[in-house]
Short mmCIF file of C-alpha atoms in Angstrom, two decimals:
data_model
loop_
_atom_site.label_atom_id
_atom_site.label_comp_id
_atom_site.label_asym_id
_atom_site.label_seq_id
_atom_site.Cartn_x
_atom_site.Cartn_y
_atom_site.Cartn_z
CA MET G 1 10.20 31.27 7.01
CA LEU G 2 7.59 30.67 4.29
CA PHE G 3 7.99 29.35 0.75
CA ASP G 4 4.76 30.84 -0.66
CA ILE G 5 3.86 33.76 1.61
CA LYS G 6 0.67 34.77 -0.22
CA ASN G 7 -0.99 31.34 -0.26
CA GLU G 8 0.33 30.08 3.07
CA THR G 9 -1.09 33.10 4.90
CA LEU G 10 -4.41 33.53 3.10
CA PRO G 11 -7.15 34.71 5.47
CA ARG G 12 -9.46 31.81 6.26
CA GLU G 13 -12.37 33.55 4.51
CA GLU G 14 -10.31 33.73 1.31
CA LEU G 15 -9.23 30.10 1.73
CA ALA G 16 -12.87 29.05 1.96
CA LYS G 17 -13.79 30.95 -1.22
CA LEU G 18 -10.87 29.38 -3.07
CA GLN G 19 -11.76 25.92 -1.81
CA LEU G 20 -15.37 26.25 -2.96
CA MET G 21 -14.37 27.42 -6.43
CA ARG G 22 -11.90 24.55 -6.80
CA LEU G 23 -14.31 21.99 -5.31
CA GLN G 24 -16.95 22.97 -7.84
CA ASP G 25 -14.38 22.62 -10.61
CA VAL G 26 -13.20 19.16 -9.55
CA CYS G 27 -16.80 17.95 -9.21
CA ARG G 28 -17.50 19.01 -12.78
CA ARG G 29 -14.33 17.30 -14.00
CA VAL G 30 -14.85 13.95 -12.30
CA TYR G 31 -18.55 13.86 -13.23
CA ALA G 32 -17.72 14.44 -16.88
CA ASN G 33 -14.61 12.26 -17.16
CA VAL G 34 -14.68 9.48 -14.54
CA PRO G 35 -17.53 6.94 -14.95
CA PHE G 36 -17.03 5.74 -11.36
CA TYR G 37 -17.82 9.18 -9.95
CA LYS G 38 -20.68 9.87 -12.38
CA LYS G 39 -22.33 6.65 -11.20
CA ARG G 40 -21.75 7.48 -7.51
CA PHE G 41 -23.07 11.03 -7.90
CA ASP G 42 -26.15 9.76 -9.76
CA GLU G 43 -26.83 7.11 -7.12
CA LEU G 44 -26.93 9.86 -4.49
CA GLY G 45 -29.00 12.16 -6.69
CA VAL G 46 -26.29 14.83 -6.71
CA LYS G 47 -25.08 16.89 -9.67
CA PRO G 48 -21.96 19.10 -9.74
CA GLU G 49 -24.17 22.20 -9.92
CA ASP G 50 -25.71 21.19 -6.57
CA VAL G 51 -22.44 22.06 -4.83
CA ARG G 52 -23.11 25.68 -3.84
CA SER G 53 -21.26 25.79 -0.53
CA LEU G 54 -18.56 23.87 1.31
CA ASP G 55 -21.29 22.36 3.48
CA ASP G 56 -22.52 20.56 0.36
CA LEU G 57 -19.33 18.49 0.41
CA ARG G 58 -20.98 16.11 2.88
CA ARG G 59 -23.58 15.27 0.23
CA LEU G 60 -20.88 13.81 -2.03
CA PRO G 61 -19.82 10.14 -2.06
CA PHE G 62 -16.90 8.76 -0.10
CA THR G 63 -14.01 7.10 -1.92
CA THR G 64 -12.21 4.13 -0.36
CA LYS G 65 -8.99 2.32 -1.12
CA GLN G 66 -11.05 -0.63 -2.37
CA ASP G 67 -12.65 1.69 -4.93
CA LEU G 68 -9.18 2.54 -6.21
CA ARG G 69 -8.24 -1.13 -6.37
CA ASN G 70 -11.45 -2.00 -8.18
CA ASN G 71 -10.64 0.57 -10.86
CA TYR G 72 -7.05 -0.61 -11.38
CA PRO G 73 -5.10 0.56 -13.29
CA TYR G 74 -6.55 3.59 -15.13
CA GLY G 75 -10.24 3.59 -14.22
CA LEU G 76 -10.08 6.75 -12.09
CA PHE G 77 -7.99 8.82 -14.49
CA ALA G 78 -9.76 12.13 -15.19
CA VAL G 79 -7.62 13.02 -18.22
CA PRO G 80 -6.57 11.07 -21.32
CA ARG G 81 -3.67 8.73 -20.66
CA ALA G 82 -1.59 10.74 -23.13
CA ASN G 83 -1.74 13.65 -20.66
CA ILE G 84 -0.28 11.59 -17.78
CA ALA G 85 3.38 12.39 -17.16
CA ARG G 86 4.02 9.84 -14.39
CA VAL G 87 2.37 7.13 -12.34
CA GLN G 88 3.15 6.19 -8.74
CA ALA G 89 1.69 3.23 -6.90
CA SER G 90 1.25 1.60 -3.52
CA SER G 91 0.42 -2.02 -2.78
CA GLY G 92 -2.93 -3.33 -1.60
CA THR G 93 -4.43 -6.32 0.11
CA THR G 94 -5.45 -8.26 -2.97
CA GLY G 95 -2.38 -7.90 -5.12
CA GLN G 96 -3.87 -4.96 -7.04
CA ALA G 97 -1.72 -1.88 -6.75
CA VAL G 98 -3.31 1.51 -6.19
CA VAL G 99 -2.17 3.56 -9.16
CA ALA G 100 -2.06 7.35 -9.05
CA GLY G 101 -1.60 9.37 -12.23
CA TYR G 102 0.02 12.79 -12.41
CA THR G 103 -0.07 15.37 -15.16
CA GLN G 104 2.91 17.67 -15.45
CA ARG G 105 0.93 20.31 -13.56
CA ASP G 106 0.28 17.78 -10.80
CA LEU G 107 4.01 17.07 -10.54
CA ASP G 108 4.77 20.80 -10.41
CA ILE G 109 2.23 21.33 -7.61
CA TRP G 110 3.53 18.28 -5.74
CA ALA G 111 7.08 19.63 -5.85
CA GLU G 112 5.82 23.03 -4.70
CA LEU G 113 3.95 21.58 -1.73
CA VAL G 114 6.91 19.46 -0.62
CA ALA G 115 9.03 22.58 -0.91
CA ARG G 116 6.51 24.37 1.34
CA CYS G 117 6.82 21.54 3.83
CA MET G 118 10.60 21.60 3.85
CA CYS G 119 10.63 25.36 4.17
CA ALA G 120 8.21 25.09 7.11
CA SER G 121 10.69 22.74 8.79
CA GLY G 122 13.53 25.21 8.35
CA VAL G 123 15.16 23.92 5.16
CA THR G 124 16.70 26.62 2.95
CA PRO G 125 18.17 26.70 -0.59
CA THR G 126 21.65 26.51 0.96
CA ASP G 127 20.98 23.12 2.58
CA ILE G 128 22.08 19.66 1.46
CA VAL G 129 19.15 17.20 1.61
CA HIS G 130 20.02 13.51 1.97
CA VAL G 131 16.96 11.60 0.67
CA ALA G 132 16.88 8.06 2.08
CA TYR G 133 13.27 7.29 1.17
CA GLY G 134 12.94 4.53 -1.39
CA TYR G 135 12.85 5.64 -5.02
CA GLY G 136 10.60 4.05 -7.64
CA LEU G 137 6.82 3.60 -7.52
CA PHE G 138 6.84 4.50 -3.79
CA THR G 139 6.10 8.23 -3.58
CA GLY G 140 8.62 9.01 -0.84
CA GLY G 141 11.88 9.22 -2.76
CA LEU G 142 10.84 11.16 -5.84
CA GLY G 143 8.45 13.33 -3.85
CA ALA G 144 11.11 14.47 -1.38
CA HIS G 145 13.70 14.78 -4.15
CA ASP G 146 11.58 17.04 -6.38
CA GLY G 147 10.45 19.17 -3.45
CA ALA G 148 14.00 19.77 -2.22
CA SER G 149 15.07 20.63 -5.77
CA LYS G 150 12.13 23.05 -6.11
CA LEU G 151 13.29 24.77 -2.95
CA GLY G 152 16.74 25.11 -4.50
CA ALA G 153 18.59 22.79 -2.12
CA MET G 154 21.26 20.30 -3.14
CA VAL G 155 19.92 16.74 -3.18
CA VAL G 156 21.73 13.49 -2.36
CA PRO G 157 19.48 10.72 -3.84
CA ALA G 158 20.66 7.97 -1.50
CA SER G 159 17.43 5.87 -1.46
CA GLY G 160 17.12 3.05 1.12
CA GLY G 161 19.50 0.33 2.34
CA ALA G 162 23.29 0.30 2.72
CA THR G 163 23.11 2.00 6.11
CA ARG G 164 26.84 2.09 6.89
CA ARG G 165 27.61 3.51 3.47
CA GLN G 166 24.89 6.11 3.96
CA ALA G 167 26.31 7.06 7.35
CA HIS G 168 29.65 7.72 5.64
CA LEU G 169 27.90 9.73 2.91
CA LEU G 170 26.13 11.85 5.52
CA ARG G 171 29.51 12.65 7.03
CA ASP G 172 31.52 13.04 3.82
CA LEU G 173 28.99 15.10 1.82
CA GLY G 174 28.00 17.26 4.78
CA ALA G 175 24.24 16.79 4.57
CA THR G 176 22.27 19.22 6.73
CA VAL G 177 18.83 17.60 6.21
CA LEU G 178 17.82 13.93 6.37
CA ALA G 179 14.58 12.82 4.71
CA CYS G 180 13.41 9.23 5.32
CA THR G 181 11.17 7.13 7.55
CA PRO G 182 11.79 7.70 11.27
CA SER G 183 12.74 4.07 11.89
CA PHE G 184 15.29 4.16 9.07
CA ALA G 185 16.72 7.38 10.46
CA LEU G 186 17.36 5.65 13.78
CA HIS G 187 18.84 2.67 11.94
CA LEU G 188 21.20 5.04 10.13
CA TRP G 189 22.15 6.58 13.46
CA GLU G 190 22.93 3.16 14.95
CA SER G 191 24.99 2.18 11.90
CA GLY G 192 26.89 5.42 12.18
CA MET G 193 27.67 4.86 15.84
CA GLU G 194 28.98 1.37 14.98
CA VAL G 195 31.59 2.88 12.67
CA GLY G 196 32.42 5.83 14.89
CA ILE G 197 30.18 8.45 13.25
CA ASP G 198 28.19 10.47 15.78
CA PHE G 199 25.43 12.41 14.03
CA ARG G 200 25.68 15.11 16.68
CA ASP G 201 29.13 15.95 15.34
CA LEU G 202 27.86 16.33 11.77
CA PRO G 203 26.34 19.39 10.06
CA LEU G 204 23.00 17.52 10.12
CA LYS G 205 20.34 19.74 11.73
CA ILE G 206 16.88 18.85 10.37
CA GLY G 207 14.97 15.62 9.90
CA VAL G 208 11.93 15.38 7.60
CA PHE G 209 10.40 12.04 8.53
CA GLY G 210 7.24 10.29 7.35
CA GLY G 211 5.85 7.13 5.82
CA GLU G 212 4.98 5.50 9.15
CA PRO G 213 3.42 6.53 12.47
CA TRP G 214 5.76 7.72 15.20
CA SER G 215 5.19 9.23 18.60
CA GLU G 216 6.26 12.47 20.24
CA THR G 217 8.44 10.38 22.56
CA MET G 218 10.22 8.93 19.55
CA ARG G 219 10.69 12.40 18.07
CA HIS G 220 12.31 13.73 21.24
CA SER G 221 14.55 10.65 21.43
CA MET G 222 15.68 11.15 17.83
CA GLU G 223 16.37 14.81 18.39
CA GLU G 224 18.49 14.04 21.43
CA LYS G 225 20.45 11.20 19.83
CA MET G 226 20.97 12.85 16.45
CA GLY G 227 21.19 16.52 17.42
CA ILE G 228 18.46 17.54 14.97
CA ASP G 229 15.04 19.18 14.80
CA ALA G 230 12.67 16.40 13.65
CA HIS G 231 9.51 17.11 11.62
CA ASN G 232 6.54 14.94 10.71
CA ILE G 233 5.63 15.07 7.00
CA TYR G 234 2.31 13.51 5.99
CA GLY G 235 0.99 12.20 2.70
CA LEU G 236 -0.64 9.33 0.87
CA THR G 237 -0.15 7.97 -2.63
CA GLU G 238 -3.90 8.16 -3.16
CA ILE G 239 -3.88 11.89 -2.43
CA MET G 240 -0.49 12.99 -3.77
CA GLY G 241 2.39 11.55 -1.75
CA PRO G 242 4.48 13.28 0.93
CA GLY G 243 3.78 16.98 1.18
CA VAL G 244 0.09 17.02 2.05
CA ALA G 245 0.93 18.33 5.54
CA ILE G 246 3.84 18.92 7.94
CA ASP G 247 4.49 20.35 11.38
CA CYS G 248 6.18 23.75 11.24
CA MET G 249 8.99 24.85 13.53
CA GLU G 250 6.43 25.50 16.28
CA HIS G 251 5.71 21.74 16.48
CA ASN G 252 2.10 22.47 17.32
CA GLY G 253 0.17 20.34 14.84
CA ILE G 254 0.58 19.42 11.19
CA HIS G 255 -0.37 22.13 8.67
CA LEU G 256 -2.48 20.73 5.81
CA TRP G 257 -2.39 22.81 2.62
CA GLU G 258 -6.03 23.82 2.30
CA ASP G 259 -5.63 25.57 -1.04
CA HIS G 260 -5.14 22.09 -2.56
CA PHE G 261 -6.97 19.76 -0.17
CA ILE G 262 -10.17 19.85 1.87
CA ALA G 263 -10.00 17.94 5.15
CA GLU G 264 -12.94 16.56 7.11
CA ILE G 265 -13.13 14.54 10.31
CA ILE G 266 -15.90 11.95 10.37
CA ASP G 267 -17.21 9.32 12.73
CA PRO G 268 -15.69 6.16 11.22
CA GLU G 269 -18.83 4.17 12.04
CA THR G 270 -21.59 6.52 10.90
CA GLY G 271 -19.75 8.68 8.35
CA GLU G 272 -21.16 11.82 9.98
CA ASN G 273 -18.98 14.91 10.23
CA LEU G 274 -17.48 15.68 13.63
CA PRO G 275 -16.83 19.16 15.04
CA GLU G 276 -13.39 20.70 15.31
CA GLY G 277 -11.33 19.19 18.10
CA GLU G 278 -13.01 15.77 18.14
CA ILE G 279 -11.00 12.70 17.13
CA GLY G 280 -12.28 10.80 14.10
CA GLU G 281 -11.27 9.54 10.70
CA LEU G 282 -9.51 11.96 8.36
CA VAL G 283 -11.19 12.37 4.97
CA ILE G 284 -9.43 14.32 2.20
CA THR G 285 -10.70 15.74 -1.10
CA THR G 286 -8.16 16.84 -3.72
CA ILE G 287 -9.27 20.09 -5.35
CA THR G 288 -6.44 20.82 -7.81
CA LYS G 289 -5.21 17.40 -8.92
CA GLU G 290 -5.80 16.69 -12.60
CA GLY G 291 -4.63 13.10 -13.16
CA THR G 292 -6.51 11.18 -10.48
CA PRO G 293 -8.55 13.55 -8.32
CA VAL G 294 -10.36 11.90 -5.41
CA ILE G 295 -13.55 12.97 -3.68
CA ARG G 296 -13.82 12.46 0.09
CA TYR G 297 -11.10 9.83 0.35
CA ARG G 298 -11.29 7.87 3.61
CA THR G 299 -7.68 7.75 4.79
CA ARG G 300 -8.43 5.47 7.80
CA ASP G 301 -6.13 7.71 9.85
CA LEU G 302 -7.50 8.90 13.19
CA THR G 303 -6.84 12.50 14.23
CA SER G 304 -8.52 15.81 15.01
CA ILE G 305 -8.16 19.27 13.53
CA THR G 306 -7.78 22.83 14.76
CA THR G 307 -8.12 26.11 12.90
CA ALA G 308 -6.69 28.19 15.76
CA PRO G 309 -3.96 30.62 14.64
CA CYS G 310 -0.40 29.31 14.65
CA ARG G 311 2.52 31.48 15.73
CA CYS G 312 4.31 30.69 12.46
CA GLY G 313 1.79 32.86 10.60
CA ARG G 314 0.36 30.09 8.42
CA THR G 315 -3.42 30.14 8.35
CA HIS G 316 -4.03 26.57 7.15
CA LEU G 317 -5.66 24.17 9.61
CA ARG G 318 -3.54 21.76 11.61
CA LEU G 319 -3.97 18.05 12.17
CA ASN G 320 -3.09 16.77 15.59
CA ARG G 321 -0.68 13.84 15.70
CA LEU G 322 -2.29 10.73 14.24
CA THR G 323 -3.47 8.38 16.98
CA GLY G 324 -4.01 5.22 14.95
CA ARG G 325 -5.96 3.69 12.07
CA THR G 326 -9.46 2.32 11.60
CA ASP G 327 -8.31 -0.70 9.59
CA ASP G 328 -5.81 -3.49 10.19
CA MET G 329 -3.01 -2.22 7.99
CA LEU G 330 0.45 -2.51 9.49
CA ILE G 331 3.23 -0.09 8.62
CA ILE G 332 6.59 -1.86 8.78
CA ARG G 333 9.63 0.30 8.09
CA GLY G 334 7.54 2.62 5.91
CA VAL G 335 5.87 -0.21 3.93
CA ASN G 336 2.13 -0.90 4.09
CA VAL G 337 1.55 -4.56 5.01
CA PHE G 338 -1.88 -6.16 5.27
CA PRO G 339 -2.50 -9.43 7.14
CA GLN G 340 -4.83 -10.57 4.35
CA HIS G 341 -1.98 -10.06 1.91
CA ILE G 342 0.27 -12.45 3.86
CA GLU G 343 -2.60 -14.88 4.31
CA SER G 344 -3.17 -15.08 0.55
CA LEU G 345 0.51 -15.96 0.07
CA LEU G 346 0.51 -18.61 2.79
CA MET G 347 -2.60 -20.26 1.40
CA GLN G 348 -0.78 -20.86 -1.90
CA VAL G 349 1.86 -23.02 -0.18
CA ARG G 350 1.10 -26.74 -0.12
CA GLY G 351 0.99 -28.28 3.34
CA ILE G 352 0.51 -24.97 5.17
CA SER G 353 -2.34 -24.74 7.69
CA PRO G 354 -4.72 -21.74 7.60
CA ASN G 355 -3.66 -21.06 11.21
CA TYR G 356 -1.02 -18.38 11.42
CA LEU G 357 0.07 -15.47 13.59
CA ILE G 358 1.82 -12.26 12.58
CA VAL G 359 4.05 -10.84 15.32
CA VAL G 360 5.32 -7.28 14.98
CA ASP G 361 8.01 -6.10 17.38
CA ARG G 362 10.83 -3.62 17.60
CA GLN G 363 14.47 -4.53 18.07
CA GLY G 364 16.52 -1.48 18.82
CA THR G 365 15.17 1.12 16.41
CA LEU G 366 13.84 -1.12 13.65
CA ASP G 367 10.46 -2.81 13.38
CA THR G 368 10.55 -6.58 12.91
CA LEU G 369 8.01 -8.89 11.31
CA GLU G 370 7.66 -12.55 12.22
CA VAL G 371 5.17 -14.90 10.61
CA GLN G 372 4.34 -18.02 12.61
CA VAL G 373 2.51 -20.63 10.57
CA GLU G 374 1.41 -24.17 11.30
CA VAL G 375 2.37 -26.90 8.84
CA ALA G 376 0.94 -30.35 8.27
CA GLN G 377 2.32 -33.09 10.50
CA GLN G 378 3.95 -34.84 7.53
CA LEU G 379 5.83 -31.69 6.53
CA PHE G 380 6.81 -30.89 10.11
CA THR G 381 8.55 -34.26 10.49
CA ASP G 382 10.46 -33.88 7.21
CA LYS G 383 14.17 -33.26 7.04
CA ILE G 384 15.48 -29.99 8.39
CA LYS G 385 16.82 -29.09 4.96
CA GLU G 386 13.34 -29.36 3.46
CA LEU G 387 11.82 -27.24 6.22
CA GLN G 388 14.49 -24.60 5.68
CA GLY G 389 13.63 -24.58 2.01
CA LEU G 390 9.98 -24.00 2.86
CA GLU G 391 10.87 -21.11 5.18
CA GLN G 392 13.02 -19.54 2.48
CA ARG G 393 10.27 -19.85 -0.09
CA ILE G 394 7.69 -18.16 2.16
CA GLN G 395 10.18 -15.45 3.12
CA LYS G 396 10.97 -14.81 -0.55
CA ASP G 397 7.27 -14.63 -1.47
CA ILE G 398 6.54 -12.09 1.27
CA LYS G 399 9.58 -10.01 0.35
CA GLU G 400 8.63 -9.91 -3.32
CA TYR G 401 4.94 -9.30 -2.73
CA CYS G 402 4.93 -7.06 0.35
CA GLY G 403 8.35 -5.43 0.11
CA VAL G 404 9.49 -6.35 3.63
CA THR G 405 11.69 -9.09 5.04
CA ALA G 406 9.92 -11.37 7.50
CA ARG G 407 11.24 -14.07 9.80
CA ILE G 408 9.35 -17.28 9.12
CA ARG G 409 8.71 -19.64 12.02
CA LEU G 410 7.20 -23.01 11.14
CA MET G 411 5.03 -24.33 13.96
CA GLU G 412 3.70 -27.74 14.93
CA PRO G 413 0.06 -28.49 14.14
CA HIS G 414 -2.38 -27.00 16.72
CA SER G 415 0.39 -25.03 18.45
CA ILE G 416 -1.10 -21.60 17.68
CA GLU G 417 -3.80 -20.63 20.16
CA ARG G 418 -7.36 -20.77 18.89
CA SER G 419 -10.08 -18.33 19.79
CA GLY G 420 -13.77 -18.89 20.34
CA GLY G 421 -14.57 -15.68 18.47
CA LYS G 422 -12.62 -13.92 15.78
CA ALA G 423 -9.15 -15.37 15.25
CA THR G 424 -6.25 -13.27 16.48
CA ARG G 425 -4.01 -12.86 13.46
CA VAL G 426 -1.77 -9.98 14.55
CA VAL G 427 0.14 -9.32 17.74
CA ASP G 428 1.83 -5.92 17.77
CA LYS G 429 4.45 -5.73 20.52
CA ARG G 430 5.86 -2.36 19.56
CA PRO G 431 5.89 0.09 22.46
CA ARG G 432 3.03 2.58 22.60
CA ASP G 433 4.15 5.95 23.92
#
């Protein structure tokens, strides 16, 4: 089943022609309207008119997340602010959010692409879609909501939290599709089992999960426990949000919508393009976005691509399952958490040592975050009540700044192991399938 038969099945030669035309257009727009890109193009000695083929894309500058932070909040807008209909944002390492602007056309295209994704996973206009992604500046909730509405499905805007209540809503409202992070889906399942609600007995049949990495082993486990067909939806705030790519019902790679994005795989060390099939860093260029188009955005996600035909009939290339990241960002329950971010918070607390350790683990189906931090001897020998107050303060700061709840463990001075080289700041104990 296809949502947009014409564009989803374009011959690859036609896709390439369309991509080139749209790439040339976006290059003209960013050069004329975004000082950051004009400067980068000029530094490389490249003008928009120099882009005569898709091979010329590799002559253009990369864009990084730090570039987006440095131009906070509106520095990368390619249209007047009066033309922006909505902003979405994700957090960063320095406290500066990454702000993405959308014109009304951008929002319409976003909804259309999420609708394509849902249709590729088997969702139909007769379905009831329970959206348990967070709403607000995070792209997940509104992105999934608008896409399901565009498809014509009924939407339950549940957002996150309140797992037992959501389990009852899934049963009572008869949802057939669940859209959320995979870890939250499993948490919902556990909460349901605790109150006697077995998802396998519900009308629920499809899961559209994203926002954090998850393995094929986890997908099969979810499908068995929940009685659903689970799909991996991919997206980034910097590019659009969820809906950039998804695995179709063949589960043979993640289709990326090439009429709106150009994907490259590069060597993360040299920046050189890698051939099809080789694993490297995914780089994406937006070719239709008006508000904040990005040229050659380095996603830091590691994957490979294939253009081999898919049995579903879609001609767009497929990403293989992401194998990791090139940076140190942690994804905890769908939230991006950076060690430097936590460090900056700890260093603002009087009496806290610069020696700390972040421990990520998984209890049941949910990721856990523990921050071990050494305190000065004087503080460590204070009253228990005062130490508890310090733990609560740090926990509150991390929750407010990072958006996740962490367990704080105050440690004696010199109790955290030192290293002769680079300090080990993160220990990730989550199972690797």
